[in-house]
């Protein structure tokens, strides 16, 4: 155990985590030259396309120093705020962390957020300044920022260039020297913490774990404490670039177990594995539950694919523990699922993964957050969906979730960033200058205001320099109204939204205008209306596609023309009664991108 080191890499998005991981794997010869490619651990097609890490990836490296052989277990983590749950799981299974800061951008909001996560778990932090080979690198300035943040010495910070491989050897030396070996007793009963799992169509569910105490051996009978299920350990081993079977995996190591589990519900991230022969009395504590922030309905395009969608979601949930879902039905869309996501990017990734990995075409409804509704009878109801809102006469008051938002930006953009946050009903709490050119702002804001386009707007007004991080603080009373969209007087429940009453008129008008562009013309007029309760606040009309029935009447009496027009009018009226309006998928998506 003295020769094992478990560590993860944490940083803001695009600060070079995956590139540094590549260099470490090259230096320790874990990956051969033939297998080597850029971002070798990002093995999902989507990760390569977008250039971001979505999943944490664990891999074991062998490293020799001073004549001793060390096993280094590295976990490369995502940097985007929507995948912070992945980061928290990686941190829970490590003793140290490499904190990477981009020399050209300095400390960003997510850097600070991930650092606090690591400090809560008492991890040993090794600060690294990356991209020192760039022309825009400000090594001394960024060093001062790190010293202010961590209180470390200047010589503790390692300047590297992950792209060229400069000074990467020093990182491995620091990992061995500074990060403590895992603590645990090899002779105690087996306790292994599951931190991830994947579904393999041939071998069932493969669980990844870190052993806290004891030893897990091939062929022995094991038990999952929280679910109470027992299995044979058909194969155990460690995680290299591919899985490497071993006869046993010892305390402090990170490994995998294959035991032919078929049902997704039987493996829960955060569960503890123990041996049946000498079981541990209690599970490992300290694994937090995920709190979804954004809720949206996901429905299959054709209703008979509902069961396929359920199976796909269960398999996806194995690999993405931050996804939560429960069944629901909608008048317009049939049966589907109400899903909880950590943010809009997470929602987009889930939708994309369902399509690519499981070939599921889905319709996603307008995302919203959960509200606490207090009725006049004194009951409290949690509402995720506008259709679940009680009648207006029964509502006493509504509470919405508030967040503490942390924005770090250049001082040049301070004014416009503050205006954006105040327009989104934010309250400025604190303003702190990290350096003469960078400022950190703290706001209290309603979560519902940042769900749609806040992040995109922040990036565009600050030319990509501002970074953003948030955590939910509490629920506060809000003046919210339910905005319904009616097509020919029929409400479309998938397009209804809970919105602050000051924004309702504006939002309703824009919705109607947008839908007028997107809904194809029919043989009859389509009235698009936005309503609050019984009050119509906006209206647009999609004009009918008309055939000119008077074309054949050249001259002649007016009564002939009127007779033809009356006949057409009757036909149109009958058509409106039986015709239904199809809302295209673009209309659901356009609502998200509305200015």
C-alpha positions in Angstrom: 0.0 0.0 0.0 2.9 2.4 0.6 3.6 2.3 -3.2 0.0 3.2 -4.3 -1.0 6.8 -5.1 -4.6 7.7 -6.0 -5.1 11.2 -7.5 -7.4 13.1 -9.8 -7.0 16.1 -12.1 -9.3 19.1 -11.5 -9.5 22.3 -13.4 -11.8 24.7 -15.2 -13.1 23.6 -18.7 -10.4 23.7 -21.4 -7.4 24.3 -19.1 -5.6 21.1 -20.3 -6.6 18.3 -18.0 -6.9 15.6 -20.7 -3.7 16.8 -22.5 -1.7 16.5 -19.2 -3.2 13.0 -18.7 -2.0 12.0 -22.2 1.6 13.1 -21.3 1.5 11.2 -18.0 0.4 8.1 -19.8 3.2 8.5 -22.4 5.9 9.1 -19.7 4.9 6.0 -17.7 4.6 4.0 -21.0 1.0 2.9 -20.0 -0.1 3.5 -23.6 2.0 2.3 -26.5 2.9 4.7 -29.4 0.5 2.8 -31.6 -2.5 3.3 -29.2 -1.6 6.9 -28.5 -3.9 9.7 -29.7 -4.9 13.1 -28.5 -7.2 12.9 -25.4 -6.7 9.1 -25.2 -9.0 8.8 -22.1 -11.9 10.6 -23.8 -13.2 7.5 -25.5 -16.7 8.7 -26.2 -17.3 10.0 -29.8 -19.2 13.0 -28.3 -16.3 14.0 -26.1 -13.9 14.1 -29.1 -16.4 16.1 -31.2 -17.1 18.8 -28.5 -13.5 18.7 -27.2 -14.7 18.4 -23.6 -14.6 15.6 -21.0 -18.1 14.4 -20.0 -17.2 11.3 -18.0 -14.5 10.8 -15.4 -11.9 8.2 -16.6 -9.8 6.0 -14.3 -6.5 4.4 -15.4 -3.6 2.8 -13.6 0.0 3.6 -14.4 3.3 2.0 -13.3 6.1 4.4 -12.3 9.6 3.8 -11.1 11.4 6.2 -8.8 14.5 5.6 -6.8 14.5 1.9 -7.6 10.9 1.5 -6.3 7.9 0.6 -8.4 4.8 2.7 -7.7 1.2 2.2 -8.9 -0.5 5.5 -9.7 -4.3 5.5 -10.2 -5.3 8.6 -12.1 -8.8 9.9 -12.6 -9.3 12.5 -15.3 -12.4 14.6 -14.5 -14.7 17.0 -16.5 -14.4 20.7 -16.1 -17.9 22.0 -16.9 -20.2 23.1 -14.1 -22.9 20.7 -15.4 -20.7 17.7 -14.6 -19.6 18.7 -11.1 -21.2 15.5 -9.7 -18.7 13.4 -11.8 -15.9 15.5 -10.2 -17.3 14.9 -6.6 -17.3 11.2 -7.2 -13.7 11.2 -8.5 -12.6 13.3 -5.5 -14.3 10.9 -3.0 -12.1 8.0 -4.3 -8.7 9.9 -4.2 -6.1 11.1 -1.7 -4.7 13.9 -3.8 -5.5 16.2 -6.7 -3.6 18.1 -9.4 -5.1 21.5 -9.6 -4.4 22.9 -13.1 -4.6 26.6 -14.0 -4.2 27.9 -17.5 -1.3 30.4 -17.6 -3.1 32.6 -20.2 -6.5 32.7 -18.4 -5.7 32.5 -14.7 -8.1 31.2 -12.0 -11.7 30.7 -13.2 -14.9 30.1 -11.3 -14.9 26.3 -11.8 -11.3 26.1 -10.6 -12.3 27.6 -7.2 -15.5 25.4 -7.0 -13.6 22.2 -7.7 -10.8 23.2 -5.3 -13.3 23.6 -2.4 -14.8 20.2 -3.2 -11.3 18.7 -2.9 -10.5 20.6 0.3 -13.7 19.3 1.9 -12.4 15.8 1.4 -8.9 16.7 2.8 -7.1 16.0 -0.4 -3.5 17.0 -0.9 -3.4 19.7 -3.6 -0.6 20.0 -6.1 -0.9 23.3 -8.0 0.2 23.3 -11.7 0.3 26.1 -14.2 -0.3 24.8 -17.7 0.3 26.3 -21.2 3.5 28.2 -20.2 4.7 27.9 -23.8 1.9 30.2 -25.0 2.7 33.8 -26.0 -0.1 35.1 -23.8 1.1 33.2 -20.7 1.2 35.3 -17.5 3.1 32.8 -15.3 4.1 35.3 -12.5 0.6 36.8 -12.3 -1.2 33.4 -12.2 1.3 32.2 -9.6 0.3 35.1 -7.3 -3.3 34.2 -7.8 -2.7 30.5 -6.8 -0.6 31.6 -3.8 -3.5 33.9 -2.7 -6.1 31.1 -3.2 -4.1 28.2 -1.6 -1.7 29.9 0.7 1.1 27.7 -0.7 4.8 28.7 -1.5 5.9 29.7 -5.0 8.2 26.7 -5.2 5.2 24.3 -4.6 3.7 25.4 -8.0 4.9 23.4 -11.0 5.0 25.2 -14.3 4.3 22.8 -17.2 3.4 22.7 -20.9 1.2 19.6 -21.4 1.2 20.1 -25.1 5.0 19.9 -25.5 5.6 17.7 -22.4 7.9 20.3 -20.6 8.3 19.6 -16.9 5.8 16.8 -16.9 8.3 14.5 -15.2 8.2 16.9 -12.2 4.5 16.3 -11.8 5.0 12.5 -11.4 7.8 13.1 -8.8 5.5 15.5 -6.9 2.6 12.9 -7.0 4.9 10.3 -5.3 6.5 12.7 -2.9 3.5 14.8 -1.8 0.3 12.7 -2.1 -0.1 10.3 0.9 -0.6 6.5 0.3 -4.2 5.3 0.8 -5.2 4.6 4.4 -6.9 1.2 5.2 -6.4 -2.2 6.8 -5.7 -5.1 4.4 -6.7 -7.6 7.2 -10.1 -5.9 7.9 -13.3 -7.1 6.3 -13.7 -6.1 2.6 -15.1 -2.6 2.0 -15.1 -1.3 -1.6 -16.8 1.9 -2.7 -18.5 1.8 -6.2 -17.8 5.1 -7.9 -19.0 4.3 -11.5 -20.4 1.5 -13.7 -20.9 0.7 -17.3 -23.2 -1.7 -19.2 -21.7 -4.3 -21.5 -24.2 -6.2 -23.6 -22.1 -9.4 -23.4 -21.0 -9.4 -19.8 -23.7 -7.5 -18.0 -23.0 -4.6 -15.7 -19.3 -3.8 -14.8 -18.8 -1.9 -11.6 -15.7 0.3 -10.9 -14.7 0.6 -7.2 -12.0 1.8 -4.8 -11.0 -0.7 -2.1 -11.0 1.1 1.3 -10.1 -2.0 3.4 -9.7 -5.8 2.8 -9.0 -7.7 -0.4 -11.3 -8.8 -3.2 -10.5 -12.1 -4.8 -11.7 -13.8 -8.1 -14.3 -16.4 -7.5 -15.4 -15.4 -4.0 -19.0 -14.5 -3.1 -19.6 -10.8 -2.6 -22.5 -8.7 -1.3 -23.7 -5.2 -2.2 -24.6 -3.7 1.2 -27.3 -1.2 0.1 -29.2 -3.4 -2.3 -28.6 -6.6 -0.2 -27.9 -8.7 -3.3 -25.2 -11.4 -3.5 -23.0 -12.3 -6.5 -20.0 -14.4 -7.5 -16.9 -12.3 -8.5 -16.5 -13.9 -12.0 -13.6 -11.5 -12.8 -11.8 -8.8 -10.9 -8.9 -6.6 -12.1 -7.5 -3.2 -12.5 -8.2 -0.5 -15.0 -5.5 0.1 -17.6 -6.4 1.4 -21.1 -8.5 -1.7 -21.3 -9.5 -3.9 -18.3 -6.7 -6.1 -17.0 -7.8 -9.2 -15.0 -6.1 -10.0 -11.7 -6.4 -12.8 -9.2 -7.0 -10.3 -6.4 -7.3 -6.5 -5.9 -5.9 -5.2 -2.6 -6.6 -2.2 -0.3 -6.1 1.2 -1.8 -6.4 0.0 -5.4 -9.0 1.0 -8.0 -10.5 -1.9 -9.9 -13.5 -3.4 -11.6 -15.7 -6.4 -10.9 -17.8 -8.5 -13.4 -20.4 -10.7 -11.8 -23.1 -11.1 -14.5 -25.5 -8.5 -13.1 -28.3 -7.9 -15.6 -30.6 -5.4 -13.9 -29.5 -1.8 -13.8 -31.3 -1.1 -10.5 -29.0 -3.6 -8.7 -25.9 -1.4 -9.0 -26.0 2.0 -7.3 -23.1 4.5 -7.4 -22.0 5.0 -3.8 -22.9 1.4 -2.7 -20.3 -0.7 -0.8 -19.1 -4.2 -1.8 -18.2 -6.6 0.9 -17.4 -10.3 1.1 -20.1 -12.8 2.2 -17.6 -14.9 4.2 -16.4 -12.1 6.4 -18.8 -9.2 5.8 -18.3 -5.6 6.9 -21.0 -4.4 9.3 -21.6 -1.0 7.7 -21.4 0.8 4.4 -18.9 3.5 3.6 -20.5 6.9 4.4 -20.0 10.3 2.8 -21.3 9.8 -0.7 -23.6 12.6 -1.6 -26.9 12.3 -3.4 -27.3 14.1 -6.7 -29.6 17.2 -6.7 -31.0 17.8 -10.2 -31.4 21.5 -11.1 -33.3 21.4 -14.4 -36.3 19.3 -15.2 -37.6 18.4 -18.7 -39.9 15.8 -20.2 -38.3 13.3 -22.6 -40.8 11.5 -24.8 -40.3 8.9 -27.6 -41.2 10.1 -31.1 -43.5 7.2 -31.6 -45.5 6.0 -28.5 -44.7 2.3 -29.0 -41.0 2.9 -28.2 -41.8 3.8 -24.6 -40.4 0.6 -23.1 -37.3 0.8 -25.3 -36.8 4.3 -24.0 -37.1 3.1 -20.4 -34.4 0.4 -21.0 -32.1 2.9 -22.7 -32.5 5.4 -19.8 -31.7 2.7 -17.2 -28.5 1.7 -19.1 -27.5 5.4 -19.5 -28.1 6.0 -15.8 -25.6 3.4 -14.9 -22.9 5.4 -16.7 -24.3 8.8 -15.7 -25.5 8.7 -12.1 -26.5 12.3 -12.1 -29.5 11.6 -14.4 -32.8 11.0 -12.6 -36.1 10.1 -14.2 -39.6 9.1 -13.4 -42.6 8.2 -15.7 -45.1 10.8 -16.7 -47.7 11.3 -19.4 -48.7 14.3 -21.5 -51.9 15.0 -23.5 -49.9 16.1 -26.5 -47.0 13.7 -26.4 -48.3 10.5 -24.8 -46.1 8.5 -22.3 -42.6 9.6 -21.5 -40.3 10.5 -18.6 -39.8 13.5 -16.3 -36.0 13.8 -16.1 -33.8 15.8 -13.8 -30.5 17.2 -15.2 -27.7 19.2 -13.6 -27.9 21.9 -16.3 -28.7 22.6 -20.0 -25.4 21.1 -21.3 -26.1 17.9 -19.4 -29.6 17.8 -20.9 -28.2 18.2 -24.4 -25.5 15.5 -23.8 -28.1 13.1 -22.5 -30.4 13.7 -25.5 -27.4 13.2 -27.9 -26.2 10.0 -26.1 -29.7 8.5 -26.2 -29.6 9.0 -30.0 -26.1 7.8 -30.6 -25.7 5.0 -28.2 -29.2 3.6 -28.1 -30.6 4.9 -31.4 -33.5 6.6 -29.6 -35.2 9.6 -31.3 -36.8 11.7 -28.5 -38.8 14.9 -28.1 -37.7 17.2 -25.2 -40.1 19.6 -23.6 -39.2 23.1 -22.3 -36.8 22.8 -19.3 -37.8 24.3 -16.0 -36.8 24.1 -12.3 -38.8 22.7 -9.4 -41.0 25.0 -7.3 -42.5 24.6 -3.8 -46.2 25.5 -3.9 -48.1 26.2 -0.7 -51.9 25.8 -1.0 -54.6 27.7 0.9 -55.2 24.5 2.9 -51.7 24.7 4.2 -50.3 21.8 2.1 -46.8 22.0 0.5 -46.5 20.5 -3.0 -43.3 20.2 -5.1 -44.1 21.0 -8.7 -41.6 20.1 -11.5 -44.1 20.7 -14.4 -46.4 23.6 -15.0 -49.3 21.1 -15.6 -48.9 19.9 -12.0 -49.7 23.4 -10.6 -52.9 23.6 -8.6 -55.7 26.0 -9.7 -54.8 29.7 -9.1 -57.6 30.1 -6.5 -56.0 27.3 -4.4 -52.5 28.7 -4.3 -51.4 30.7 -1.2 -47.8 31.4 -2.4 -45.0 29.8 -4.5 -41.3 29.5 -3.6 -38.6 29.1 -6.2 -35.0 27.9 -5.8 -32.3 30.6 -5.4 -28.6 30.1 -6.2 -25.4 31.8 -5.1 -23.7 32.6 -8.4 -20.0 33.3 -8.7 -18.8 35.2 -11.8 -15.1 35.9 -12.5 -14.5 38.4 -15.3 -12.1 40.9 -16.7 -12.6 44.4 -15.2 -13.3 45.8 -18.8 -16.6 43.8 -18.9 -17.7 44.5 -15.2 -20.5 46.9 -16.2 -22.2 44.7 -18.8 -21.9 41.6 -16.7 -23.4 43.3 -13.7 -26.3 44.6 -15.9 -27.0 41.1 -17.2 -27.1 39.6 -13.7 -29.4 42.4 -12.4 -31.7 42.0 -15.4 -32.1 38.4 -14.4 -33.4 39.4 -11.0 -30.0 39.0 -9.4 -28.9 40.8 -6.2 -25.2 41.8 -6.0 -23.7 40.4 -2.7 -20.0 40.8 -3.0 -17.3 42.2 -5.4 -13.7 41.2 -4.9 -10.7 42.1 -7.1 -8.5 39.0 -7.5 -6.0 41.0 -9.4 -6.0 44.6 -11.0 -7.6 43.2 -14.2 -9.9 40.4 -12.8 -12.9 40.7 -10.5 -15.0 38.1 -8.7 -18.7 38.9 -8.3 -21.2 37.1 -6.1 -24.9 37.3 -6.8 -28.1 35.8 -5.4 -30.3 34.8 -8.3 -33.3 32.7 -9.1 -32.3 29.4 -10.7 -35.1 29.7 -13.3 -33.4 32.8 -14.7 -30.2 31.1 -15.6 -31.7 27.8 -17.0 -32.2 29.1 -20.5 -29.6 31.4 -22.1 -27.7 33.0 -19.2 -24.5 31.1 -19.8 -24.5 31.8 -23.6 -25.2 35.5 -23.0 -22.5 35.8 -20.4 -19.9 34.2 -22.7 -20.9 36.5 -25.6 -20.9 39.8 -23.8 -17.5 39.0 -22.1 -16.0 37.7 -25.4 -15.5 34.3 -23.7 -13.5 35.6 -20.7 -16.1 35.4 -17.9 -16.5 32.2 -16.1 -19.5 31.1 -14.0 -20.2 28.7 -11.2 -23.2 28.3 -8.9 -24.7 26.3 -6.0 -28.3 26.2 -4.8 -28.8 28.0 -1.4 -32.5 27.9 -0.5 -36.1 28.5 -1.7 -37.7 32.0 -1.6 -41.2 33.3 -2.3 -41.7 34.4 -5.9 -44.5 36.0 -7.9 -44.9 33.3 -10.6 -47.7 32.7 -13.1 -48.5 29.8 -15.4 -48.3 30.8 -19.0 -50.3 28.6 -21.4 -49.9 28.4 -25.1 -53.2 27.7 -27.0 -53.5 26.5 -30.6 -57.1 27.0 -31.8 -58.1 27.3 -28.2 -56.5 23.9 -27.3 -53.7 24.2 -24.6 -50.4 22.5 -25.6 -49.1 21.3 -22.2 -45.6 20.7 -23.5 -45.1 24.4 -24.2 -46.6 25.8 -21.0 -44.2 27.5 -18.6 -44.0 28.9 -15.0 -42.6 32.4 -15.3 -42.2 35.5 -13.2 -45.2 37.8 -13.7 -43.0 40.8 -14.8 -41.7 38.7 -17.8 -44.9 36.9 -18.7 -46.3 39.4 -21.3 -43.0 39.8 -23.0 -42.3 36.0 -23.1 -45.9 35.2 -24.2 -45.7 37.6 -27.1 -42.3 36.3 -28.3 -43.5 32.7 -28.0 -46.5 33.4 -30.2 -44.3 35.2 -32.8 -41.8 32.3 -32.8 -44.5 29.7 -33.2 -46.1 31.6 -36.1 -42.8 31.3 -38.0 -42.4 27.6 -37.2 -45.9 26.1 -37.5 -46.6 25.1 -41.1 -49.7 26.6 -42.8 -52.8 24.4 -42.9 -56.1 24.6 -45.0 -57.6 26.7 -42.1 -56.5 29.6 -39.9 -54.5 28.7 -36.8 -54.9 31.0 -33.8 -51.8 30.9 -31.5 -52.6 32.5 -28.1 -50.7 33.0 -24.9 -52.9 33.0 -21.8 -52.5 33.5 -18.1 -55.5 31.7 -16.6 -58.5 32.8 -18.6 -56.8 36.0 -19.8 -55.4 36.1 -23.3 -52.2 38.2 -23.3 -50.9 37.7 -26.9 -52.2 36.4 -30.2 -50.8 35.6 -33.7 -52.6 33.9 -36.6 -51.1 31.5 -39.1 -53.2 32.3 -42.2 -54.8 29.5 -44.2 -53.5 28.2 -47.4 -56.4 29.3 -49.7 -57.4 28.0 -53.1 -58.8 30.8 -55.2 -62.3 29.5 -55.9 -63.3 32.7 -57.8 -60.7 32.0 -60.6 -63.3 30.5 -62.9 -65.8 33.4 -62.4 -64.9 35.9 -64.9 -67.7 38.5 -64.9 -71.2 37.2 -64.0 -73.4 38.1 -61.0 -71.9 38.8 -57.5 -74.3 36.1 -56.0 -72.4 33.4 -57.9 -69.2 34.5 -56.3 -70.7 34.8 -52.9 -72.2 31.3 -53.2 -68.7 29.8 -54.0 -67.1 31.7 -51.1 -69.9 30.6 -48.7 -69.3 27.0 -49.8 -65.6 27.3 -49.2 -66.2 29.0 -45.8 -68.3 26.0 -44.7 -65.6 23.5 -45.7 -63.0 25.5 -43.8 -65.2 25.6 -40.7 -65.7 21.8 -40.8 -61.9 21.3 -41.4 -61.1 23.4 -38.3 -63.3 21.2 -36.2 -61.7 18.0 -37.3 -58.2 19.1 -38.3 -55.4 19.1 -35.7 -52.3 21.2 -35.5 -49.0 19.4 -35.5 -46.3 21.2 -33.5 -42.9 20.5 -35.1 -39.9 19.5 -32.8 -38.1 22.7 -33.9 -40.8 24.7 -32.0 -40.0 23.0 -28.7 -36.3 23.6 -29.3 -36.8 27.2 -30.5 -38.4 28.1 -27.2 -35.0 27.4 -25.5 -33.1 29.6 -27.8 -35.5 32.6 -27.6 -33.8 35.9 -27.0 
